[in-house]
XYZ file of N, CA, C and O in Angstrom:
696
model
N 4.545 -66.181 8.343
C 5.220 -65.125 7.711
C 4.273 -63.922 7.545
O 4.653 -62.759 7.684
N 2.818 -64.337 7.192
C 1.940 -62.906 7.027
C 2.180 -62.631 8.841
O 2.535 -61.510 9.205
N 2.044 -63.291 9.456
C 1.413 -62.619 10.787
C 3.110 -61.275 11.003
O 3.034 -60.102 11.371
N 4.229 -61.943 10.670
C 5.700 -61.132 10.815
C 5.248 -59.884 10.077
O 4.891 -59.041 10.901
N 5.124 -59.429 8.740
C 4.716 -58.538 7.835
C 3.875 -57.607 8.460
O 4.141 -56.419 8.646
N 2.471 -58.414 8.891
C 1.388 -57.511 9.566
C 1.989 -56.722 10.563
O 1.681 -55.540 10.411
N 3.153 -57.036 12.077
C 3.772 -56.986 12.921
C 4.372 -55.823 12.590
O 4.217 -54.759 13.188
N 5.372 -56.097 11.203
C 6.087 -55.740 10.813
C 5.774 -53.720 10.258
O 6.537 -52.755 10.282
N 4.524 -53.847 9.891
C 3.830 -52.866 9.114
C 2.803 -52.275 9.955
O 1.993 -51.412 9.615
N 2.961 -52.997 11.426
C 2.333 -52.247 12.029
C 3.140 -51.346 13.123
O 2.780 -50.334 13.724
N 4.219 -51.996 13.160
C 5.621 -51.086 14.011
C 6.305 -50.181 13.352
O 7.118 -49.347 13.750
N 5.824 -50.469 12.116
C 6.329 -49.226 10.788
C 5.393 -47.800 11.084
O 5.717 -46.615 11.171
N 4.032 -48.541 11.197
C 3.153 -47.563 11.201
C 2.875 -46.803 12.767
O 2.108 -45.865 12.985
N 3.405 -47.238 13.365
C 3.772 -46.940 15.192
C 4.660 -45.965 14.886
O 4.188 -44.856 15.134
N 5.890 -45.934 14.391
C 7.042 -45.417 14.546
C 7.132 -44.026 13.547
O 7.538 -42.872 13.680
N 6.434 -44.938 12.346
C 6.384 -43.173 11.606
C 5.121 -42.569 12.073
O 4.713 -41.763 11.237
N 4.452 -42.654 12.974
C 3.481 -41.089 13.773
C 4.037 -40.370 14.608
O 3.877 -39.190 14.920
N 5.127 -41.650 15.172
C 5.157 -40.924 16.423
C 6.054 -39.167 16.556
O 6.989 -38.880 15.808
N 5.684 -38.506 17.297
C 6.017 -36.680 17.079
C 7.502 -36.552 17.444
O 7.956 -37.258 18.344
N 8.130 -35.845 16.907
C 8.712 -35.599 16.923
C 9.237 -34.319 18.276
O 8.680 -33.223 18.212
N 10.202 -34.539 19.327
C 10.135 -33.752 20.457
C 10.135 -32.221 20.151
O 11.248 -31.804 19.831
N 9.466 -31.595 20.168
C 9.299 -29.925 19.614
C 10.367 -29.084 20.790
O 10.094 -29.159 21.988
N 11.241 -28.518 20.443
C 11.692 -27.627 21.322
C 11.065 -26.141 22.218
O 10.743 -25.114 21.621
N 11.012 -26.256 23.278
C 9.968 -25.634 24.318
C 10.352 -24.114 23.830
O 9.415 -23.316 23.820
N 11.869 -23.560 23.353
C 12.480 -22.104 23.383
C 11.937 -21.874 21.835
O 12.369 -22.193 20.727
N 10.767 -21.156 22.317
C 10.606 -20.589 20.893
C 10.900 -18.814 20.711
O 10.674 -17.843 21.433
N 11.482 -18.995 19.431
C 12.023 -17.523 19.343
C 11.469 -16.719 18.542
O 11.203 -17.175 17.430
N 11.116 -15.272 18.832
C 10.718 -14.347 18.125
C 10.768 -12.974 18.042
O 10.779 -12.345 19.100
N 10.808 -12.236 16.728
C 11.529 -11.027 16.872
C 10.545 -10.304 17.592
O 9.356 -10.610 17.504
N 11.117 -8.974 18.595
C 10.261 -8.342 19.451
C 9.659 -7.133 18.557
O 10.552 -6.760 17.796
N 8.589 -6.458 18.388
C 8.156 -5.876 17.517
C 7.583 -4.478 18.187
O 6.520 -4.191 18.738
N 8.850 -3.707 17.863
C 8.906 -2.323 18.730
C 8.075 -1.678 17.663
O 8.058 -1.912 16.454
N 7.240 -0.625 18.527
C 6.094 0.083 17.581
C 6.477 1.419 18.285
O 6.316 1.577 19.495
N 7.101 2.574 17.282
C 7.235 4.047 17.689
C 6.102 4.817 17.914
O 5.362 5.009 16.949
N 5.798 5.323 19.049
C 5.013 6.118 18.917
C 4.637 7.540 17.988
O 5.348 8.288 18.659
N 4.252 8.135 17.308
C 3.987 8.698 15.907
C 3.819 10.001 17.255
O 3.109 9.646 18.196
N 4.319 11.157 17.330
C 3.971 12.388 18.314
C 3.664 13.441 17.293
O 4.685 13.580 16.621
N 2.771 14.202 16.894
C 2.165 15.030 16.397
C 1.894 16.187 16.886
O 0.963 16.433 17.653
N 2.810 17.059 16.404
C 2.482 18.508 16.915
C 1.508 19.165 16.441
O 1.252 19.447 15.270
N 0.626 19.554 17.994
C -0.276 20.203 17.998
C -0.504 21.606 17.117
O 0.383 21.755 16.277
N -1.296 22.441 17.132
C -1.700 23.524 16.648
C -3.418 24.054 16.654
O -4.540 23.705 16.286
N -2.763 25.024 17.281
C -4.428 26.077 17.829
C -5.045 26.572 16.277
O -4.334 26.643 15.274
N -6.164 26.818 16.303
C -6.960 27.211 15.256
C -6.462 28.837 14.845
O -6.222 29.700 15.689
N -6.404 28.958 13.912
C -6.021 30.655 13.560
C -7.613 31.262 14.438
O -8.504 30.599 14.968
N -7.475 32.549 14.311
C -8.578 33.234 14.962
C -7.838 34.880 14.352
O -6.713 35.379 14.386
N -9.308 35.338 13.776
C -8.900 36.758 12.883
C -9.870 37.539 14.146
O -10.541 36.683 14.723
N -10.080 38.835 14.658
C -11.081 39.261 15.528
C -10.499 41.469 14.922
O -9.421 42.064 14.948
N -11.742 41.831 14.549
C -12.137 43.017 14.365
C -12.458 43.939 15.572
O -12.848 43.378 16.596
N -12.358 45.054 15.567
C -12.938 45.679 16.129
C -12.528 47.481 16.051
O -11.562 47.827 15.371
N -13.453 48.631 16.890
C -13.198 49.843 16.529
C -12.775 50.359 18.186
O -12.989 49.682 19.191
N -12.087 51.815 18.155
C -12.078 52.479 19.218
C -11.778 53.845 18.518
O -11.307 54.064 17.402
N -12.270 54.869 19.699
C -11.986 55.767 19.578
C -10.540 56.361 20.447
O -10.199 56.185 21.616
N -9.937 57.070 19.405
C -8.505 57.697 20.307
C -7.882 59.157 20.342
O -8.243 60.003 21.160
N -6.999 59.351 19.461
C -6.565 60.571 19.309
C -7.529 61.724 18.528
O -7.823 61.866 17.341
N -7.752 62.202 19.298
C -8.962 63.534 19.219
C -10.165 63.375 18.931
O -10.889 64.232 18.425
N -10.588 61.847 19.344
C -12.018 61.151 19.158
C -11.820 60.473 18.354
O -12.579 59.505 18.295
N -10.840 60.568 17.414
C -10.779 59.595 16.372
C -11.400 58.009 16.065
O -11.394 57.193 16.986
N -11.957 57.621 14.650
C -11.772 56.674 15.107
C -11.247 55.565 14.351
O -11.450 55.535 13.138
N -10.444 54.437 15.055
C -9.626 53.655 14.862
C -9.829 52.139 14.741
O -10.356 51.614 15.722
N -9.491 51.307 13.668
C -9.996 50.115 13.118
C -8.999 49.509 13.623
O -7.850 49.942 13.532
N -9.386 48.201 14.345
C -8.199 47.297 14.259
C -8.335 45.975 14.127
O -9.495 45.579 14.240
N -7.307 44.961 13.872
C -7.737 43.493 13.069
C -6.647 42.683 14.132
O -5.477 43.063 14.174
N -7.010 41.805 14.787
C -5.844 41.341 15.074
C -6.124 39.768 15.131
O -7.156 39.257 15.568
N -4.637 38.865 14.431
C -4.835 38.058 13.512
C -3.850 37.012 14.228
O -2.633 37.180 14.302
N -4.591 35.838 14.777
C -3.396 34.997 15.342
C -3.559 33.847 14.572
O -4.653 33.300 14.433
N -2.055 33.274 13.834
C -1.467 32.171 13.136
C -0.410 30.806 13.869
O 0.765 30.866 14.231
N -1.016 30.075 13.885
C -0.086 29.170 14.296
C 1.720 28.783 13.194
O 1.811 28.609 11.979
N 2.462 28.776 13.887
C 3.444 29.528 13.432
C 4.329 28.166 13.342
O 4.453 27.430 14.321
N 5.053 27.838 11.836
C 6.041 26.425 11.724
C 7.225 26.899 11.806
O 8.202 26.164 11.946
N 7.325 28.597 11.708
C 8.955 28.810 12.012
C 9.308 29.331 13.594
O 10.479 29.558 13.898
N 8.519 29.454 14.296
C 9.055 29.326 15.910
C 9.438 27.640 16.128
O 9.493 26.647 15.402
N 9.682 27.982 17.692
C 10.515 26.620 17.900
C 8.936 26.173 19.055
O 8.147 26.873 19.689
N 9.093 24.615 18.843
C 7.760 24.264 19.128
C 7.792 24.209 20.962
O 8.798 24.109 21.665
N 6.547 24.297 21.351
C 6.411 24.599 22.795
C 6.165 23.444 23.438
O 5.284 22.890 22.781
N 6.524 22.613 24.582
C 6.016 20.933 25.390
C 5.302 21.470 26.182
O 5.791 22.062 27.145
N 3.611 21.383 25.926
C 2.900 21.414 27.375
C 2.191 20.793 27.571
O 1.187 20.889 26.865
N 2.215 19.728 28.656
C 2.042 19.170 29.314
C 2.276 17.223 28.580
O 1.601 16.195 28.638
N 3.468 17.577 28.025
C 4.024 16.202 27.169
C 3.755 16.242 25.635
O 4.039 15.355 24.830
N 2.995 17.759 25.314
C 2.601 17.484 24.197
C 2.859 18.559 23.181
O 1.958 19.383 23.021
N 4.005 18.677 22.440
C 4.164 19.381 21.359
C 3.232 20.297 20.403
O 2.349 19.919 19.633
N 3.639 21.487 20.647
C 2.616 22.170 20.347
C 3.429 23.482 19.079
O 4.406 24.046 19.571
N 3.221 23.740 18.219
C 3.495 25.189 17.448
C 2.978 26.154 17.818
O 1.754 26.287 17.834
N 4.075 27.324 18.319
C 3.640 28.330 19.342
C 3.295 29.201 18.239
O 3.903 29.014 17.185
N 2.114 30.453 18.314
C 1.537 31.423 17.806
C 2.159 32.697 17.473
O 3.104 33.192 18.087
N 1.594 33.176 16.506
C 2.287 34.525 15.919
C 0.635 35.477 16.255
O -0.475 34.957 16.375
N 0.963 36.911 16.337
C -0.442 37.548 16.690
C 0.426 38.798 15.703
O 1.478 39.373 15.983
N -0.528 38.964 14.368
C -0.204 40.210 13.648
C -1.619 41.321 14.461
O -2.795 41.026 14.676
N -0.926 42.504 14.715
C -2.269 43.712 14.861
C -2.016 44.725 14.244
O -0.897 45.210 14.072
N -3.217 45.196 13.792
C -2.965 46.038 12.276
C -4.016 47.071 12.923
O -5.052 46.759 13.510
N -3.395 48.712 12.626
C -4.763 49.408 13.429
C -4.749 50.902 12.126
O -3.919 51.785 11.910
N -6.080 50.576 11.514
C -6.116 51.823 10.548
C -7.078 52.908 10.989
O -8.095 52.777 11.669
N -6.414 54.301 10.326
C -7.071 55.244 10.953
C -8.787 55.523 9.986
O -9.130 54.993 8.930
N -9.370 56.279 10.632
C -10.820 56.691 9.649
C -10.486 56.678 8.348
O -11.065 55.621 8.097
N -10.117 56.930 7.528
C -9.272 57.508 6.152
C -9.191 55.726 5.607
O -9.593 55.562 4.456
N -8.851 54.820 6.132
C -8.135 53.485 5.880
C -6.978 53.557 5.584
O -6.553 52.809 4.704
N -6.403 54.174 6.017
C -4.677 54.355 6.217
C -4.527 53.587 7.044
O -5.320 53.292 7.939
N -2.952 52.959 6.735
C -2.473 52.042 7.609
C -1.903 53.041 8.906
O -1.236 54.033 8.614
N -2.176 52.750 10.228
C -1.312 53.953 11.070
C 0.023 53.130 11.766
O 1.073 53.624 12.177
N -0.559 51.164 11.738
C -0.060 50.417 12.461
C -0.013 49.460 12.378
O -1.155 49.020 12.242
N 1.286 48.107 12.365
C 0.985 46.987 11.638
C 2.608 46.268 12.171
O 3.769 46.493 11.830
N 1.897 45.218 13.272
C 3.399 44.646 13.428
C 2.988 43.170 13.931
O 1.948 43.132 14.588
N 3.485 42.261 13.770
C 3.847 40.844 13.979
C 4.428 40.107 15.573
O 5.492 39.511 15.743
N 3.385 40.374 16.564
C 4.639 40.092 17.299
C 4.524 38.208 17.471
O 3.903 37.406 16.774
N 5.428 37.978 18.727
C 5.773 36.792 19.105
C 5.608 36.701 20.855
O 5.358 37.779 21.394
N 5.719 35.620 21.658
C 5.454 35.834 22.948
C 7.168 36.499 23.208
O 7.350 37.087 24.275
N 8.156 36.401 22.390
C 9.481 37.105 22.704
C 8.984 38.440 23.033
O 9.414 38.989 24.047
N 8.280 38.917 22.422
C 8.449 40.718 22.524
C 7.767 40.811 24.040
O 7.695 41.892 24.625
N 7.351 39.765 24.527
C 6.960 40.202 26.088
C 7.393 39.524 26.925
O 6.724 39.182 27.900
N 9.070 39.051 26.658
C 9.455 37.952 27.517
C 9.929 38.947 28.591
O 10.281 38.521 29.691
N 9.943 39.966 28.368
C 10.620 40.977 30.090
C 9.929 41.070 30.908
O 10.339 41.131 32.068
N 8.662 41.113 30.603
C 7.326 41.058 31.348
C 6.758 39.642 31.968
O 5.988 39.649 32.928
N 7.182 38.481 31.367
C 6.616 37.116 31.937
C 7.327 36.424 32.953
O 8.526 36.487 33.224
N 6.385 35.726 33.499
C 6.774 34.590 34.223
C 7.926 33.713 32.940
O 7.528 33.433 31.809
N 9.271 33.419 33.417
C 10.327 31.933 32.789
C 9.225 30.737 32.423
O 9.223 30.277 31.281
N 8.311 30.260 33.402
C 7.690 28.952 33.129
C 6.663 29.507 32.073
O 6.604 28.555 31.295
N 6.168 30.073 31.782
C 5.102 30.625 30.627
C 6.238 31.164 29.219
O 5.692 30.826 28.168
N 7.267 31.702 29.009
C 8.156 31.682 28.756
C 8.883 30.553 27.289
O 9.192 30.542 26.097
N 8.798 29.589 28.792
C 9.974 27.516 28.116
C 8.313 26.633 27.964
O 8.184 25.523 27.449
N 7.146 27.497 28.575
C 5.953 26.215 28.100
C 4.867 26.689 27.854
O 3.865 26.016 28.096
N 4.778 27.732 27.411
C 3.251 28.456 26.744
C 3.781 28.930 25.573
O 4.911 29.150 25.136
N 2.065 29.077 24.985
C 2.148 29.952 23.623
C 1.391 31.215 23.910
O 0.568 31.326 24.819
N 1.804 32.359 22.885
C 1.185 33.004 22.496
C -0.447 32.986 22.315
O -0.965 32.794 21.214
N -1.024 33.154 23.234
C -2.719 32.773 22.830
C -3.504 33.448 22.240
O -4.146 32.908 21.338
N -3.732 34.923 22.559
C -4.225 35.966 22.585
C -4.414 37.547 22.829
O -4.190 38.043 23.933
N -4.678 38.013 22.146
C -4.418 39.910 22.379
C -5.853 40.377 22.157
O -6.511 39.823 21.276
N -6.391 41.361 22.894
C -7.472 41.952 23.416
C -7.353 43.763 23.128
O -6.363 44.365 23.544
N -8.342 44.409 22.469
C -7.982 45.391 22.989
C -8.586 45.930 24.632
O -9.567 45.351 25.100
N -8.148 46.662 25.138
C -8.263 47.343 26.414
C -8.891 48.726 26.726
O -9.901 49.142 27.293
N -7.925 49.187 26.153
C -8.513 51.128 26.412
C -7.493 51.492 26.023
O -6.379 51.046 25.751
N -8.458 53.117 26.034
C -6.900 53.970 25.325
C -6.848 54.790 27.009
O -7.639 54.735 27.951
N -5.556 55.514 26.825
C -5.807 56.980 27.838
C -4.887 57.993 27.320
O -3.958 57.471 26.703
N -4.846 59.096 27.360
C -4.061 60.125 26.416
C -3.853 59.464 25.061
O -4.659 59.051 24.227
N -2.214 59.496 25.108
C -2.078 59.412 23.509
C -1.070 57.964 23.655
O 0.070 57.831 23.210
N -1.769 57.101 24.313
C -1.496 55.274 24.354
C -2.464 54.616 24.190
O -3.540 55.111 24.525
N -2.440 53.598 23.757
C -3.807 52.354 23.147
C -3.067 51.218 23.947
O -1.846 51.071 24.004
N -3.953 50.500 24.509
C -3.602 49.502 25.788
C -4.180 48.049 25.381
O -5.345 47.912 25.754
N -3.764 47.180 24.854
C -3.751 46.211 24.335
C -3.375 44.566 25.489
O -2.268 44.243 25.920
N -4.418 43.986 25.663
C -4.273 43.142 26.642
C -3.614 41.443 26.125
O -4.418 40.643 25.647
N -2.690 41.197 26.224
C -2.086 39.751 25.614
C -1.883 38.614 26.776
O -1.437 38.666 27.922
N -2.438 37.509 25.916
C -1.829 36.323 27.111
C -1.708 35.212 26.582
O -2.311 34.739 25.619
N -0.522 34.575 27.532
C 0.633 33.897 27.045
C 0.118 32.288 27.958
O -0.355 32.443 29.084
N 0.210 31.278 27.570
C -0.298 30.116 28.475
C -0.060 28.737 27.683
O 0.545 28.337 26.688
N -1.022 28.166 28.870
C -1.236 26.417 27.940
C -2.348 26.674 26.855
O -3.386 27.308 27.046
N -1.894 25.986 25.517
C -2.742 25.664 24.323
C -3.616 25.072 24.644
O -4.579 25.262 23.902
N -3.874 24.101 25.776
C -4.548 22.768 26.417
C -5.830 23.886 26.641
O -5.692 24.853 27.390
N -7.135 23.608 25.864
C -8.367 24.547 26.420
C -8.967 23.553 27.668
O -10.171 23.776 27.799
N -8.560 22.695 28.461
C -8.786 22.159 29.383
C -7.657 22.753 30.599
O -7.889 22.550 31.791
N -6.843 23.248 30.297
C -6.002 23.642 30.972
C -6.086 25.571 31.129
O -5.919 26.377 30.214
N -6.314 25.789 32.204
C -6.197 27.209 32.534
C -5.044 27.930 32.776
O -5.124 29.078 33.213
N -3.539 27.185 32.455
C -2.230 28.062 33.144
C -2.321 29.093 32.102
O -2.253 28.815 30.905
N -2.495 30.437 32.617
C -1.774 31.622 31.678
C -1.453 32.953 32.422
O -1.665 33.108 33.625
N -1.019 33.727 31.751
C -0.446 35.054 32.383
C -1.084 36.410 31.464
O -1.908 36.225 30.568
N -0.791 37.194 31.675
C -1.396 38.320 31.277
C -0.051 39.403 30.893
O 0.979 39.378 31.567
N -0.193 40.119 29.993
C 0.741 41.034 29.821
C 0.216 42.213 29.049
O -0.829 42.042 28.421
N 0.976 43.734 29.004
C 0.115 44.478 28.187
C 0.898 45.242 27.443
O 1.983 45.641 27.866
N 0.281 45.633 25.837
C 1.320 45.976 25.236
C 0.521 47.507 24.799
O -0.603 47.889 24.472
N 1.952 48.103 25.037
C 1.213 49.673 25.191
C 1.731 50.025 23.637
O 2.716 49.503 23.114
N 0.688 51.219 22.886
C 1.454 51.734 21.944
C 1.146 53.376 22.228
O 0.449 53.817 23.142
N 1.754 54.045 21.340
C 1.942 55.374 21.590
C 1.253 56.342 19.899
O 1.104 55.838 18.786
N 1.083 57.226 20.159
C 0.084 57.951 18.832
C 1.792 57.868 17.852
O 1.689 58.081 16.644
N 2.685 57.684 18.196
C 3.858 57.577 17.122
C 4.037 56.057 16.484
O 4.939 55.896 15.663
N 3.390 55.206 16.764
C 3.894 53.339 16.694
C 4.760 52.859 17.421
O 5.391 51.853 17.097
N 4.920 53.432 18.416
C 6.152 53.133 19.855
C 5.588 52.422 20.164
O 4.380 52.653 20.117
N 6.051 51.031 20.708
C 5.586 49.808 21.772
C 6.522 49.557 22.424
O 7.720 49.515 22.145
N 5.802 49.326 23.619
C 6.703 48.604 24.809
C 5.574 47.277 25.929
O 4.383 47.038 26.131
N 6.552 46.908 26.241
C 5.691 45.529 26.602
C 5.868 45.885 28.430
O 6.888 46.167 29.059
N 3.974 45.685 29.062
C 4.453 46.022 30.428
C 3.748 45.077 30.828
O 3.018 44.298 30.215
N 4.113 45.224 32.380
C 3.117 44.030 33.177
C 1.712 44.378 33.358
O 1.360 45.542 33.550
N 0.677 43.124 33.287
C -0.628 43.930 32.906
C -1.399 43.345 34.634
O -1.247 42.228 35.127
N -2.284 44.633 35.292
C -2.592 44.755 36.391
C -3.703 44.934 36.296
O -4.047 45.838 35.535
N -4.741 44.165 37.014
C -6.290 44.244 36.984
C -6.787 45.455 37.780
O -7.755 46.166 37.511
N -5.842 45.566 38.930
C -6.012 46.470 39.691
C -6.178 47.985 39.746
O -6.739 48.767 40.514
N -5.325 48.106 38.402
C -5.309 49.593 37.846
C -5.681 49.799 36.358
O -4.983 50.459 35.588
N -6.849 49.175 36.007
C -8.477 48.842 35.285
C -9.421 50.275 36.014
O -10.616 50.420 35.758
């Protein structure tokens, strides 16, 4: 009878190890991760400088580029960017204001290339030269990407009254 028991307690002990068949389909939730896209933005940049114009005069000017949250944002080259505002402010000897306007790359969309247009920003304005009674102001419109060289050139003329008009800008007639 012990040897049955021993038998007995040892087929007990056989039977409760043995594993249990694990099912091969194991399931799990797939774990989608959004990519986080962060719109870019260029560094402000303030830049001074003087010229002489109407009757030698001479003329102060400040011109002040802001990266801008109320334009509509620019894709270049996959990457969201806040296109630029360029204020230029031009006071006479006296420190009178003579001139002071805000533009956007809109005010020279008659003058650009469409693709600079739907995928550049506003980068930069230069002054140029004067000749009679116009001040010649050099702007350009491109990729934010400082690894990237796409840009265009445009020029914004003003007049001894604060008249502007936006023209195409030509190296050639420098």
């Amino acid at each position: 009878m012990r040897s049955f028991l021993l038998i007995a307690c040892a087929l007990m002990a056989i039977v409760s190890c043995k594993q249990k068949k694990q099912d091969e389909n194991i399931i799990v939730d797939k774990v989608v991760t959004k990519k986080i896209v962060v719109t870019q933005r260029m560094e402000d940049s303030d830049q001074n400088g003087t010229f002489k114009w109407i009757k030698g005069s001479d003329y102060r000017y400040n011109i002040l580029r802001t990266a801008s949250d109320s334009l509509a944002h620019v894709v270049n080259h996959d990457i969201p960017y806040n296109d630029n505002c360029i204020t230029l402010s031009i006071k006479r000897t006296d420190g009178s204001i003579f001139f002071t306007k805000t533009f956007t790359k809109e005010n020279f969309s008659p003058v650009l290339p469409k693709q600079f247009m739907d995928s550049g920003v506003l980068l930069s304005m230069n002054f140029n030269k004067t000749i009679d009674n116009e001040a010649y102001f050099v702007v350009s419109v491109g990729s934010p990407d400082e690894n990237n060289e796409e840009f265009c050139y445009a020029q914004l003329v003003i007049d001894n009254f604060g008249n502007t008009r936006a023209e195409t800008y030509n190296e050639a007639m420098e």
